[in-house]
Amino acid sequence: MKIDQQFLTPNKYSRPQIKLTKVTKVAIHYVGNPGSSAQANHDYFENLKRQTSSNGTYVSSHYLVGLKGEIIQNIPETEWSYCTNQANGYSISIETCHPKSDGKFNAVTEESLAELTADICTRYGLDPQKDVIRHYDVTGKKCPLYYVNHPDAWANFKNMVEQKMKKTYSKSDGKWKKEGTKWRWVYPDGTYLKSDWLQISSDKKWYYIDDDGYCITGYRKINGVDYYFATQYFNSIKECECMIPY
């Protein structure tokens, strides 16, 4: 998934820089302008800064998903967007492009939307069945229009997100990530290996990841066998490397 970060210029109309202190929902919207691109909608948000009227338009979103599945990020997830009314203070908002006035997303757009939503849900520990919402669920506005008029399509979308969150990875998809003084083997979606042996193809070394997802060091009994794992780098020996059963 490729995300094009085009952060809006801070301004009171579309990027007020209010701190978003919690994320408990992902709010799905449709742009309401058939055939318009993600870039065009981004530029609209950006140009709101030029308003001079005291009764200006206040609107934006964290993300835009385009007609070709492209994703633009307008606002960091640590800030409010002006998109979901009273839910602005606890939600990540996604505006979605559509080709026709019925608001139905094309297949590539919906696929990209589901992938982005699954990624956000995974990172914040959200349940797509209850924490992915429509603008309609907050205010009663018919947005996203097609999902409001076709509840079965909305249910199918949430199921699609849920399935994407269940994606499994092979061990070779991971990489080392240090947390404090400890190491994890982390997959692209932010999940990590637990309670398993790991052999790195590049060095052929063996490591063991404990129940909490950390690579172990020192002496450890595993399945009745005593092992020793290096506690630091030394010459060609790597930290956490399994030396020998002892």
CSV table of C-alpha atoms in Angstrom, one decimal:
chain,number,residue,atom,x,y,z
A,1,MET,CA,0.0,0.0,0.0
A,2,LYS,CA,1.5,3.3,-1.1
A,3,ILE,CA,0.4,6.5,0.7
A,4,ASP,CA,1.3,9.9,-0.8
A,5,GLN,CA,1.7,12.3,2.0
A,6,GLN,CA,0.6,15.8,0.9
A,7,PHE,CA,0.0,17.4,4.3
A,8,LEU,CA,-2.2,20.5,4.1
A,9,THR,CA,-0.7,23.9,5.1
A,10,PRO,CA,-1.8,24.6,8.7
A,11,ASN,CA,-4.8,26.9,8.6
A,12,LYS,CA,-8.0,27.3,10.6
A,13,TYR,CA,-10.3,26.0,7.8
A,14,SER,CA,-8.9,22.6,6.9
A,15,ARG,CA,-5.9,21.8,9.2
A,16,PRO,CA,-6.4,23.5,12.6
A,17,GLN,CA,-3.7,21.3,14.2
A,18,ILE,CA,-5.9,20.4,17.1
A,19,LYS,CA,-4.3,17.4,18.9
A,20,LEU,CA,-6.1,14.1,18.4
A,21,THR,CA,-5.5,12.3,21.7
A,22,LYS,CA,-7.3,9.1,21.0
A,23,VAL,CA,-8.5,7.0,18.0
A,24,THR,CA,-11.5,4.7,18.6
A,25,LYS,CA,-13.2,4.9,15.2
A,26,VAL,CA,-12.4,5.0,11.5
A,27,ALA,CA,-15.0,7.1,9.7
A,28,ILE,CA,-15.8,6.4,6.0
A,29,HIS,CA,-17.1,9.1,3.7
A,30,TYR,CA,-17.7,9.7,0.0
A,31,VAL,CA,-16.7,13.0,-1.6
A,32,GLY,CA,-20.1,13.7,-3.1
A,33,ASN,CA,-18.6,15.0,-6.3
A,34,PRO,CA,-18.9,12.3,-9.0
A,35,GLY,CA,-15.8,11.7,-11.1
A,36,SER,CA,-13.5,14.0,-9.1
A,37,SER,CA,-10.0,12.8,-8.3
A,38,ALA,CA,-8.2,12.4,-5.0
A,39,GLN,CA,-5.8,15.1,-6.0
A,40,ALA,CA,-8.6,17.6,-6.9
A,41,ASN,CA,-10.2,17.0,-3.6
A,42,HIS,CA,-6.9,17.5,-1.8
A,43,ASP,CA,-6.3,20.7,-3.6
A,44,TYR,CA,-9.8,21.9,-2.7
A,45,PHE,CA,-9.0,21.3,1.0
A,46,GLU,CA,-5.6,23.1,0.6
A,47,ASN,CA,-7.2,26.2,-1.1
A,48,LEU,CA,-9.6,26.7,1.7
A,49,LYS,CA,-6.8,28.6,3.5
A,50,ARG,CA,-7.4,31.4,1.0
A,51,GLN,CA,-10.9,32.2,2.3
A,52,THR,CA,-11.5,35.7,3.5
A,53,SER,CA,-15.1,35.5,4.5
A,54,SER,CA,-16.0,35.3,8.2
A,55,ASN,CA,-18.4,32.5,7.4
A,56,GLY,CA,-15.9,30.3,5.8
A,57,THR,CA,-16.0,26.5,4.9
A,58,TYR,CA,-14.4,24.2,7.4
A,59,VAL,CA,-13.7,20.8,6.0
A,60,SER,CA,-10.9,18.2,5.4
A,61,SER,CA,-10.1,14.5,5.9
A,62,HIS,CA,-7.1,12.6,7.1
A,63,TYR,CA,-7.0,10.5,3.9
A,64,LEU,CA,-8.4,10.5,0.3
A,65,VAL,CA,-8.8,7.4,-1.8
A,66,GLY,CA,-9.0,8.0,-5.5
A,67,LEU,CA,-10.6,6.4,-8.5
A,68,LYS,CA,-7.5,4.4,-9.3
A,69,GLY,CA,-6.9,3.3,-5.8
A,70,GLU,CA,-4.4,6.0,-5.0
A,71,ILE,CA,-4.2,7.2,-1.4
A,72,ILE,CA,-3.3,10.8,-0.4
A,73,GLN,CA,-2.8,11.7,3.3
A,74,ASN,CA,-3.9,15.2,4.0
A,75,ILE,CA,-3.4,15.4,7.8
A,76,PRO,CA,-1.2,13.5,10.3
A,77,GLU,CA,-3.1,11.0,12.4
A,78,THR,CA,-2.1,13.0,15.5
A,79,GLU,CA,-4.3,15.9,14.5
A,80,TRP,CA,-8.1,16.4,14.0
A,81,SER,CA,-9.6,16.6,10.6
A,82,TYR,CA,-12.8,18.6,10.0
A,83,CYS,CA,-14.9,15.7,8.6
A,84,THR,CA,-17.1,13.7,11.0
A,85,ASN,CA,-18.6,16.5,13.1
A,86,GLN,CA,-18.8,15.4,16.8
A,87,ALA,CA,-16.6,12.4,16.1
A,88,ASN,CA,-13.7,14.5,14.9
A,89,GLY,CA,-12.1,14.2,18.3
A,90,TYR,CA,-11.7,10.4,18.3
A,91,SER,CA,-11.8,9.3,14.7
A,92,ILE,CA,-9.6,8.9,11.6
A,93,SER,CA,-11.5,10.1,8.5
A,94,ILE,CA,-11.3,8.8,5.0
A,95,GLU,CA,-13.0,10.5,2.0
A,96,THR,CA,-13.5,8.3,-1.0
A,97,CYS,CA,-13.9,9.1,-4.7
A,98,HIS,CA,-16.7,7.6,-6.8
A,99,PRO,CA,-17.4,7.7,-10.5
A,100,LYS,CA,-21.2,8.2,-10.5
A,101,SER,CA,-23.8,10.1,-8.5
A,102,ASP,CA,-25.0,6.9,-6.8
A,103,GLY,CA,-21.9,7.0,-4.7
A,104,LYS,CA,-20.8,3.4,-5.5
A,105,PHE,CA,-17.1,3.0,-5.3
A,106,ASN,CA,-15.4,1.1,-8.1
A,107,ALA,CA,-13.6,-2.2,-7.3
A,108,VAL,CA,-10.0,-0.8,-7.2
A,109,THR,CA,-11.1,2.1,-5.0
A,110,GLU,CA,-13.0,-0.1,-2.6
A,111,GLU,CA,-10.0,-2.5,-2.4
A,112,SER,CA,-7.6,0.3,-1.6
A,113,LEU,CA,-10.1,1.7,0.9
A,114,ALA,CA,-10.4,-1.7,2.7
A,115,GLU,CA,-6.6,-2.1,2.8
A,116,LEU,CA,-6.1,1.4,4.3
A,117,THR,CA,-9.0,0.9,6.8
A,118,ALA,CA,-7.5,-2.5,7.8
A,119,ASP,CA,-4.1,-1.0,8.4
A,120,ILE,CA,-5.5,1.8,10.6
A,121,CYS,CA,-7.6,-0.8,12.6
A,122,THR,CA,-4.6,-3.0,13.1
A,123,ARG,CA,-2.4,-0.2,14.3
A,124,TYR,CA,-5.0,1.1,16.8
A,125,GLY,CA,-6.4,-2.2,17.9
A,126,LEU,CA,-9.9,-1.5,16.5
A,127,ASP,CA,-12.7,-4.0,15.6
A,128,PRO,CA,-13.9,-3.4,12.1
A,129,GLN,CA,-17.4,-4.7,12.8
A,130,LYS,CA,-18.0,-2.0,15.5
A,131,ASP,CA,-15.3,0.6,15.1
A,132,VAL,CA,-15.5,1.3,11.4
A,133,ILE,CA,-18.4,3.7,10.9
A,134,ARG,CA,-20.1,5.8,8.3
A,135,HIS,CA,-20.6,9.5,8.5
A,136,TYR,CA,-24.3,8.6,8.5
A,137,ASP,CA,-23.8,6.7,11.9
A,138,VAL,CA,-22.7,10.0,13.5
A,139,THR,CA,-25.0,12.6,12.0
A,140,GLY,CA,-27.6,10.9,9.9
A,141,LYS,CA,-26.2,12.4,6.7
A,142,LYS,CA,-26.4,10.0,3.8
A,143,CYS,CA,-22.7,9.6,3.5
A,144,PRO,CA,-21.2,7.4,2.1
A,145,LEU,CA,-24.4,7.4,0.0
A,146,TYR,CA,-24.1,3.9,-1.5
A,147,TYR,CA,-23.3,2.3,1.8
A,148,VAL,CA,-26.3,4.0,3.4
A,149,ASN,CA,-28.7,3.0,0.7
A,150,HIS,CA,-27.2,-0.6,0.5
A,151,PRO,CA,-26.6,-1.9,4.0
A,152,ASP,CA,-25.6,-5.3,2.5
A,153,ALA,CA,-22.7,-3.5,0.7
A,154,TRP,CA,-21.7,-1.9,3.9
A,155,ALA,CA,-21.6,-5.2,5.8
A,156,ASN,CA,-19.6,-6.7,2.9
A,157,PHE,CA,-17.1,-3.9,3.2
A,158,LYS,CA,-16.6,-4.4,6.9
A,159,ASN,CA,-16.1,-8.1,6.3
A,160,MET,CA,-13.5,-7.3,3.6
A,161,VAL,CA,-11.6,-5.2,6.1
A,162,GLU,CA,-11.8,-7.9,8.7
A,163,GLN,CA,-10.4,-10.5,6.3
A,164,LYS,CA,-7.5,-8.2,5.4
A,165,MET,CA,-6.7,-7.9,9.1
A,166,LYS,CA,-6.3,-11.7,9.2
A,167,LYS,CA,-3.6,-11.7,6.6
A,168,THR,CA,-0.8,-14.1,7.5
A,169,TYR,CA,2.9,-13.6,6.8
A,170,SER,CA,5.8,-16.0,6.4
A,171,LYS,CA,8.7,-15.4,8.7
A,172,SER,CA,10.8,-14.1,5.8
A,173,ASP,CA,8.4,-11.1,5.6
A,174,GLY,CA,9.5,-9.8,8.9
A,175,LYS,CA,12.5,-7.6,10.1
A,176,TRP,CA,14.2,-6.8,13.3
A,177,LYS,CA,12.9,-3.9,15.4
A,178,LYS,CA,14.5,-2.7,18.6
A,179,GLU,CA,12.3,-1.6,21.5
A,180,GLY,CA,14.4,-0.3,24.4
A,181,THR,CA,17.0,-2.9,24.9
A,182,LYS,CA,15.0,-5.8,23.4
A,183,TRP,CA,14.3,-7.0,19.8
A,184,ARG,CA,11.2,-8.1,18.0
A,185,TRP,CA,10.7,-9.8,14.7
A,186,VAL,CA,8.0,-7.5,13.2
A,187,TYR,CA,5.8,-8.0,10.1
A,188,PRO,CA,4.7,-5.3,7.7
A,189,ASP,CA,1.3,-4.7,9.5
A,190,GLY,CA,3.0,-4.1,12.8
A,191,THR,CA,2.3,-7.6,14.3
A,192,TYR,CA,5.2,-9.7,15.5
A,193,LEU,CA,6.4,-13.3,15.9
A,194,LYS,CA,5.7,-15.0,19.3
A,195,SER,CA,6.7,-18.2,20.9
A,196,ASP,CA,8.6,-19.6,18.0
A,197,TRP,CA,12.1,-20.3,16.6
A,198,LEU,CA,13.4,-18.0,13.9
A,199,GLN,CA,16.2,-18.7,11.5
A,200,ILE,CA,17.5,-15.7,9.4
A,201,SER,CA,18.3,-16.8,5.8
A,202,SER,CA,21.1,-14.2,5.5
A,203,ASP,CA,23.1,-15.5,8.4
A,204,LYS,CA,21.7,-18.9,9.1
A,205,LYS,CA,21.6,-18.1,12.8
A,206,TRP,CA,18.9,-19.4,15.1
A,207,TYR,CA,16.9,-17.2,17.5
A,208,TYR,CA,14.0,-17.8,19.8
A,209,ILE,CA,11.1,-15.4,20.3
A,210,ASP,CA,9.3,-15.6,23.6
A,211,ASP,CA,5.6,-15.5,24.5
A,212,ASP,CA,5.7,-11.7,24.7
A,213,GLY,CA,7.3,-11.3,21.3
A,214,TYR,CA,10.9,-10.6,22.3
A,215,CYS,CA,14.0,-12.3,21.3
A,216,ILE,CA,15.5,-14.0,24.3
A,217,THR,CA,19.0,-13.9,25.7
A,218,GLY,CA,20.9,-15.9,28.3
A,219,TYR,CA,20.0,-19.4,29.5
A,220,ARG,CA,16.6,-20.7,28.7
A,221,LYS,CA,14.8,-24.1,28.8
A,222,ILE,CA,12.6,-24.7,25.8
A,223,ASN,CA,10.6,-27.9,25.5
A,224,GLY,CA,12.8,-29.5,28.1
A,225,VAL,CA,16.0,-28.6,26.4
A,226,ASP,CA,18.5,-26.1,27.9
A,227,TYR,CA,19.8,-23.4,25.5
A,228,TYR,CA,22.1,-20.4,25.7
A,229,PHE,CA,21.5,-17.3,23.7
A,230,ALA,CA,24.1,-14.6,23.3
A,231,THR,CA,23.6,-11.5,25.4
A,232,GLN,CA,25.6,-9.1,23.3
A,233,TYR,CA,27.5,-8.7,20.0
A,234,PHE,CA,31.0,-10.2,20.1
A,235,ASN,CA,33.1,-10.7,17.0
A,236,SER,CA,30.9,-12.7,14.7
A,237,ILE,CA,28.4,-13.6,17.4
A,238,LYS,CA,25.1,-11.7,17.3
A,239,GLU,CA,23.0,-10.6,20.2
A,240,CYS,CA,20.2,-13.2,20.8
A,241,GLU,CA,21.9,-15.8,18.7
A,242,CYS,CA,21.5,-19.4,19.9
A,243,MET,CA,25.0,-20.6,20.7
A,244,ILE,CA,24.5,-24.3,21.7
A,245,PRO,CA,22.3,-26.4,23.9
A,246,TYR,CA,24.3,-26.6,27.1
